[in-house]
Short mmCIF file of C-alpha atoms in Angstrom, two decimals:
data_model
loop_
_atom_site.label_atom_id
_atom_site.label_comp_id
_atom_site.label_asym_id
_atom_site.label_seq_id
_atom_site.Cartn_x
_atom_site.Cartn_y
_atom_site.Cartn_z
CA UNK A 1 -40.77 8.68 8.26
CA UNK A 2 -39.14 10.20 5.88
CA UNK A 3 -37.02 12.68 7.76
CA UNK A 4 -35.64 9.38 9.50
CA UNK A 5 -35.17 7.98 6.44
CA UNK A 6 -32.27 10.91 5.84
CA UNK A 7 -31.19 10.80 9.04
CA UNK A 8 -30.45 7.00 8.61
CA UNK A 9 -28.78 7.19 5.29
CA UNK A 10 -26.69 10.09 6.35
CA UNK A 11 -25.37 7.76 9.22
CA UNK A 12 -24.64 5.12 7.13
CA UNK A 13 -22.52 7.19 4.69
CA UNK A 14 -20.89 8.67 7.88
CA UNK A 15 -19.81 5.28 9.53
CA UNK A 16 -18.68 4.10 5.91
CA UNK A 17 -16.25 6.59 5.05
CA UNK A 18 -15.16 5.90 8.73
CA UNK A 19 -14.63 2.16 8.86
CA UNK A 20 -10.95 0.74 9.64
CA UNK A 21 -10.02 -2.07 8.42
CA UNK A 22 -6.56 -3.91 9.51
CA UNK A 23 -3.70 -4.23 7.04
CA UNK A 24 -3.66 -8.32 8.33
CA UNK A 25 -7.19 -8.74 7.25
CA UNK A 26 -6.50 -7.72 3.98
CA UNK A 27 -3.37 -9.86 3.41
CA UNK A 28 -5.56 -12.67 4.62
CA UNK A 29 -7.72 -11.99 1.23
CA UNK A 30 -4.73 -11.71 -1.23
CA UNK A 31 -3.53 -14.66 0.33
CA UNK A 32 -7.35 -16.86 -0.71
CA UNK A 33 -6.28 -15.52 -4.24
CA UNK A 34 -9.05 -13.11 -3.68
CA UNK A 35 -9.32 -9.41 -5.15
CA UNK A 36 -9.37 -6.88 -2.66
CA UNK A 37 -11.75 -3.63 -3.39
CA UNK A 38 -11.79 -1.10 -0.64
CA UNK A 39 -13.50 2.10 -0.92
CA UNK A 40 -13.70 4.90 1.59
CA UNK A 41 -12.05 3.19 4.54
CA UNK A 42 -8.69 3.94 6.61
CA UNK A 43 -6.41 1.13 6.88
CA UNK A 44 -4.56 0.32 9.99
CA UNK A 45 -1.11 -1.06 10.27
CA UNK A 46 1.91 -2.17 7.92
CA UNK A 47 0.36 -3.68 4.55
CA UNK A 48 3.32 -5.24 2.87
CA UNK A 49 2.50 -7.63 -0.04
CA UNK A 50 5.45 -9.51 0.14
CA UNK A 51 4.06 -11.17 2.59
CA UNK A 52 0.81 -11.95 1.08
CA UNK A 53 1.45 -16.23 0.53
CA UNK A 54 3.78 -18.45 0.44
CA UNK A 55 6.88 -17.53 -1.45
CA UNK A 56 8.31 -18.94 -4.59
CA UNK A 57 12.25 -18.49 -5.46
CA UNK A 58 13.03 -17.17 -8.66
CA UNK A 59 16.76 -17.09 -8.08
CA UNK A 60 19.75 -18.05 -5.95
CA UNK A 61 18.85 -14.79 -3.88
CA UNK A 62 15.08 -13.40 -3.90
CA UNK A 63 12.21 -14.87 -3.60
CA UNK A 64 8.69 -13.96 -4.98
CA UNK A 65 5.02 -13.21 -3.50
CA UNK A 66 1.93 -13.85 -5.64
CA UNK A 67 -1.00 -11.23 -5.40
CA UNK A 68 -3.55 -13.58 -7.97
CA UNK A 69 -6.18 -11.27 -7.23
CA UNK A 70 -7.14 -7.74 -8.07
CA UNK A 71 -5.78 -4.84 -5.86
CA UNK A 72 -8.38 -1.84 -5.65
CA UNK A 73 -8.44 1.48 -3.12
CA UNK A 74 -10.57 4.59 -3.65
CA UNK A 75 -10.44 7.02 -1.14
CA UNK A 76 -8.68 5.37 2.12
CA UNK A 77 -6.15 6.83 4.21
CA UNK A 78 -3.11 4.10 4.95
CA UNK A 79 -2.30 4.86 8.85
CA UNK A 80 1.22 2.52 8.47
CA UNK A 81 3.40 1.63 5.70
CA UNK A 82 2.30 0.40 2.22
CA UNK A 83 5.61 -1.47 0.85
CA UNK A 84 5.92 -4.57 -1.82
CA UNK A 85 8.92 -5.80 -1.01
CA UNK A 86 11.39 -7.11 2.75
CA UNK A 87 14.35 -8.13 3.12
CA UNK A 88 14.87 -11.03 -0.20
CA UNK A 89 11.16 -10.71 -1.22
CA UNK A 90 9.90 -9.26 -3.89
CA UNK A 91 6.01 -9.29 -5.03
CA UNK A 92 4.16 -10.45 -8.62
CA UNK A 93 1.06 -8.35 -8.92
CA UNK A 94 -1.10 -10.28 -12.10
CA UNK A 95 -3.75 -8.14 -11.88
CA UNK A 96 -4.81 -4.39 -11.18
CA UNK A 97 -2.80 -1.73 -8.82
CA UNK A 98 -5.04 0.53 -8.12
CA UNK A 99 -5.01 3.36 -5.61
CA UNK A 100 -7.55 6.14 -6.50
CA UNK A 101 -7.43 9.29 -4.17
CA UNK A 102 -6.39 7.89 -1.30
CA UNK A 103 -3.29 8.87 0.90
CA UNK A 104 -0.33 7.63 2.23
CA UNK A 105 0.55 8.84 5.81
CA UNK A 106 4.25 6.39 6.10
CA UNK A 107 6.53 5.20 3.27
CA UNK A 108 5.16 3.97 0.18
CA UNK A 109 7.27 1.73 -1.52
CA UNK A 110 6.60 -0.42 -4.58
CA UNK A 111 10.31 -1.00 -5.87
CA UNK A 112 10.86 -4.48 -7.83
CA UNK A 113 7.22 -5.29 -7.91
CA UNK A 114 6.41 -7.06 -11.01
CA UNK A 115 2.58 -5.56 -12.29
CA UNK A 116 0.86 -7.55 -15.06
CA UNK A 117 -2.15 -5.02 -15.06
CA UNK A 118 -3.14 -1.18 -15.22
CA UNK A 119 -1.26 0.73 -12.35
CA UNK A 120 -3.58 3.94 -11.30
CA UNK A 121 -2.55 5.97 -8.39
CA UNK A 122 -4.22 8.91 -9.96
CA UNK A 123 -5.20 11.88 -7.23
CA UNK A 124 -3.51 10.66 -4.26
CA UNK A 125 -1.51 12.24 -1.71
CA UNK A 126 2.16 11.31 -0.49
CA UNK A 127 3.21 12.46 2.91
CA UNK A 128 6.21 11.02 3.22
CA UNK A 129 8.90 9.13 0.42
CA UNK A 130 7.18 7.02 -2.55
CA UNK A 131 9.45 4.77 -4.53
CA UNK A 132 8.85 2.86 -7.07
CA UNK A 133 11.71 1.84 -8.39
CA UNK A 134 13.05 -1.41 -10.44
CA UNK A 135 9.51 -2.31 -11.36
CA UNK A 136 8.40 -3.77 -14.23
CA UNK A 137 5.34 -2.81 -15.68
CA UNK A 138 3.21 -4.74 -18.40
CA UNK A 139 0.26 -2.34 -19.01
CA UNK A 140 -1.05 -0.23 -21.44
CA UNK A 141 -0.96 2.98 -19.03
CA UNK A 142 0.21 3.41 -16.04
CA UNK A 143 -1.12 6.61 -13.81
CA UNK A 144 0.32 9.21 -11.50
CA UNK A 145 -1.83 11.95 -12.65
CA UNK A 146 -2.70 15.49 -10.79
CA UNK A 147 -0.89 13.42 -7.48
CA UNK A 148 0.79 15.23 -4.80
CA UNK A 149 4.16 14.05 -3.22
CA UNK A 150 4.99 16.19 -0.39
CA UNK A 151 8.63 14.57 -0.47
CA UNK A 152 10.96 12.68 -2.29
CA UNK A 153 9.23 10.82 -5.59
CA UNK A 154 11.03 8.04 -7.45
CA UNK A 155 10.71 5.62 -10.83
CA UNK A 156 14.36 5.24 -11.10
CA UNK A 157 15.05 2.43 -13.12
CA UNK A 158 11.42 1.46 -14.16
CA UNK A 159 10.64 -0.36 -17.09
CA UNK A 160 6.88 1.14 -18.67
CA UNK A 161 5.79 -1.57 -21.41
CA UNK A 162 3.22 1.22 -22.33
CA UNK A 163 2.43 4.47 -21.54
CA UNK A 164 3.64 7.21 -18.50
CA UNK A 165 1.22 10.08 -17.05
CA UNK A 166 2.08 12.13 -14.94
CA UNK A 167 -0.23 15.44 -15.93
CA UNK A 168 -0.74 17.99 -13.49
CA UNK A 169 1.19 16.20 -10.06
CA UNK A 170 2.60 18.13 -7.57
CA UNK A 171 6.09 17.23 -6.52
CA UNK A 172 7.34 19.19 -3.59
CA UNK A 173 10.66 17.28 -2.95
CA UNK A 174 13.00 15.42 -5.20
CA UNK A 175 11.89 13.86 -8.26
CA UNK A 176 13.75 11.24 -10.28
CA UNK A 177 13.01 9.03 -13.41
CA UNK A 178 16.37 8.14 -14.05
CA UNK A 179 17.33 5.17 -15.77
CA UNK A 180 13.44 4.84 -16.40
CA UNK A 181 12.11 3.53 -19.41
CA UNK A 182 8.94 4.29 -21.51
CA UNK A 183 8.18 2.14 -24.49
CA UNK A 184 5.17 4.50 -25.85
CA UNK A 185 4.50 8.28 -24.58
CA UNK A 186 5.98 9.94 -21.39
CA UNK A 187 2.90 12.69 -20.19
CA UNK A 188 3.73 15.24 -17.79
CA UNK A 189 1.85 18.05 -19.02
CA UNK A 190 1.09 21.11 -16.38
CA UNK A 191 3.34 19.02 -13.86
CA UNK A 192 4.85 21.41 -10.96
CA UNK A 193 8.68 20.32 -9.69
CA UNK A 194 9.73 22.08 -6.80
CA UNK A 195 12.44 20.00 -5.80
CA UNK A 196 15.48 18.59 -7.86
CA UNK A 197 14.41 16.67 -10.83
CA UNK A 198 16.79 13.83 -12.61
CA UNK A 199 16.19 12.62 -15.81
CA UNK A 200 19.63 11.26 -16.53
CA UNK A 201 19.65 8.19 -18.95
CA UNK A 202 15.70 8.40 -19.24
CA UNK A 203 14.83 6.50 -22.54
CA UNK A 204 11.15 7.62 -24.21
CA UNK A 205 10.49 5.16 -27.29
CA UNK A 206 7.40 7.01 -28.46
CA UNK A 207 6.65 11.28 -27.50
CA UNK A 208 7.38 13.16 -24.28
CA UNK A 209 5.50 16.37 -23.60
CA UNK A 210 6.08 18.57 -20.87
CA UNK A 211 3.60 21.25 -22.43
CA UNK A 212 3.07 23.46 -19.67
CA UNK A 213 5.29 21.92 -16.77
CA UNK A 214 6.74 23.86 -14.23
CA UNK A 215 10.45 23.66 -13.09
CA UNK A 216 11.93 25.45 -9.76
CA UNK A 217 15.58 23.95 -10.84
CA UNK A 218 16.78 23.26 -14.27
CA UNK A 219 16.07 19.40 -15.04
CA UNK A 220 19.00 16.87 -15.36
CA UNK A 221 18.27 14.80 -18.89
CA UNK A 222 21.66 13.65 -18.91
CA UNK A 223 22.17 10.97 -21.76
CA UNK A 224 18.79 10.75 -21.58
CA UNK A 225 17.41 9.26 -24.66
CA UNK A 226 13.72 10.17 -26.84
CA UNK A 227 12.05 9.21 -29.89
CA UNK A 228 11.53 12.80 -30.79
CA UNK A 229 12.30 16.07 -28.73
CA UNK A 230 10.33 16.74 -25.65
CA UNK A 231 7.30 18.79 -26.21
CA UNK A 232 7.07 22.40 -23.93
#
């Protein structure tokens, strides 16, 4: 009995860390005003939050997506495209953007999202280009820590109302923060850049420290702006 006790458990761990769930099914959730908290699944198809609700214009030109709910992922594997923004649409996240050791097999892309709560992409993977650029952040930390970006990764123009880690990620293509802004400390200690990295007109209102970081090509900090000089 209790060798198929095992055997049962083991199956069960096996079929969850197996399950696939569709991107439409979980759009259907944010749409309820629902948090979404998905662990150990892979997620099939395009999941774009802009299209999560009915829209609300907040200008002559763009329009605006609601996510009410919070957004949480540990450990999945996105199969399509995980974007927050088409065509005139932007998206308004008001709670947690979470994405915990999971990977991206498409285009990630976050730029002009509007996040009202803690942004955590901490230990995942990035097979093809991430950008999140535009976005305004209102959190106390923000997280891109010990991630890998196998090509190009971008905060270009990105407004941090708090904190910036980025200790011990992996970027193996072109990094940029330019334009980026950091109201209290920029982290990128023991951060590897193998590609070009641009730091032109980067503003840091509290410490940076790059204690530890690894360059291949010298960095671009351009009219870049900081508090106090960079820590290495």
């Amino acid at each position: 009995m209790r060798f198929l006790l095992i055997i049962f458990l083991v199956f069960n761990s096996c079929f969850a860390a197996n399950k696939t769930i569709k991107a439409s099914d979980i759009i259907k959730r944010l749409e309820k005003g629902e948090s979404v908290e998905i662990s150990d699944a892979v997620i099939e198809g395009a999941l774009d939050f802009s299209s999560a609700g009915k829209l609300s214009r907040v200008n002559t030109a763009m329009s605006e997506a609601r996510v009410k709910g919070n957004v949480f992922f540990f450990r999945c594997v996105f199969k399509g495209p995980v974007t927050a923004q088409k065509n005139n649409a932007n998206t308004r996240f008001d709670g947690n953007l979470v994405f915990l050791e999971s990977e991206f097999q498409k285009e990630a892309n976050f730029s002009n999202a509007t996040v009202f709560g803690i942004v955590n992409f901490s230990k995942s993977t990035f097979k093809e280009n991430a950008e999140f650029n535009q976005m305004a952040i209102w959190a106390k930390n923000s997280y891109f820590s010990e991630i890998t970006a196998a090509k190009k990764f971008s905060l270009e123009g990105t407004s941090f109302l708090g904190s910036l880690s980025i200790v011990s990620a992996k970027f193996l293509g072109k990094f940029s923060l330019q334009e980026t802004f950091v109201q209290e400390n920029l982290q990128g200690s023991n951060a590897n850049f193998d590609g070009a990295t641009d730091f032109a007109m980067l503003r840091v209102d509290s410490r940076t420290i790059f204690r530890y970081a690894k360059f291949k090509f010298n960095p671009d900090f351009s009219e870049s702006k900081f508090s106090s000089p960079p820590e290495r």
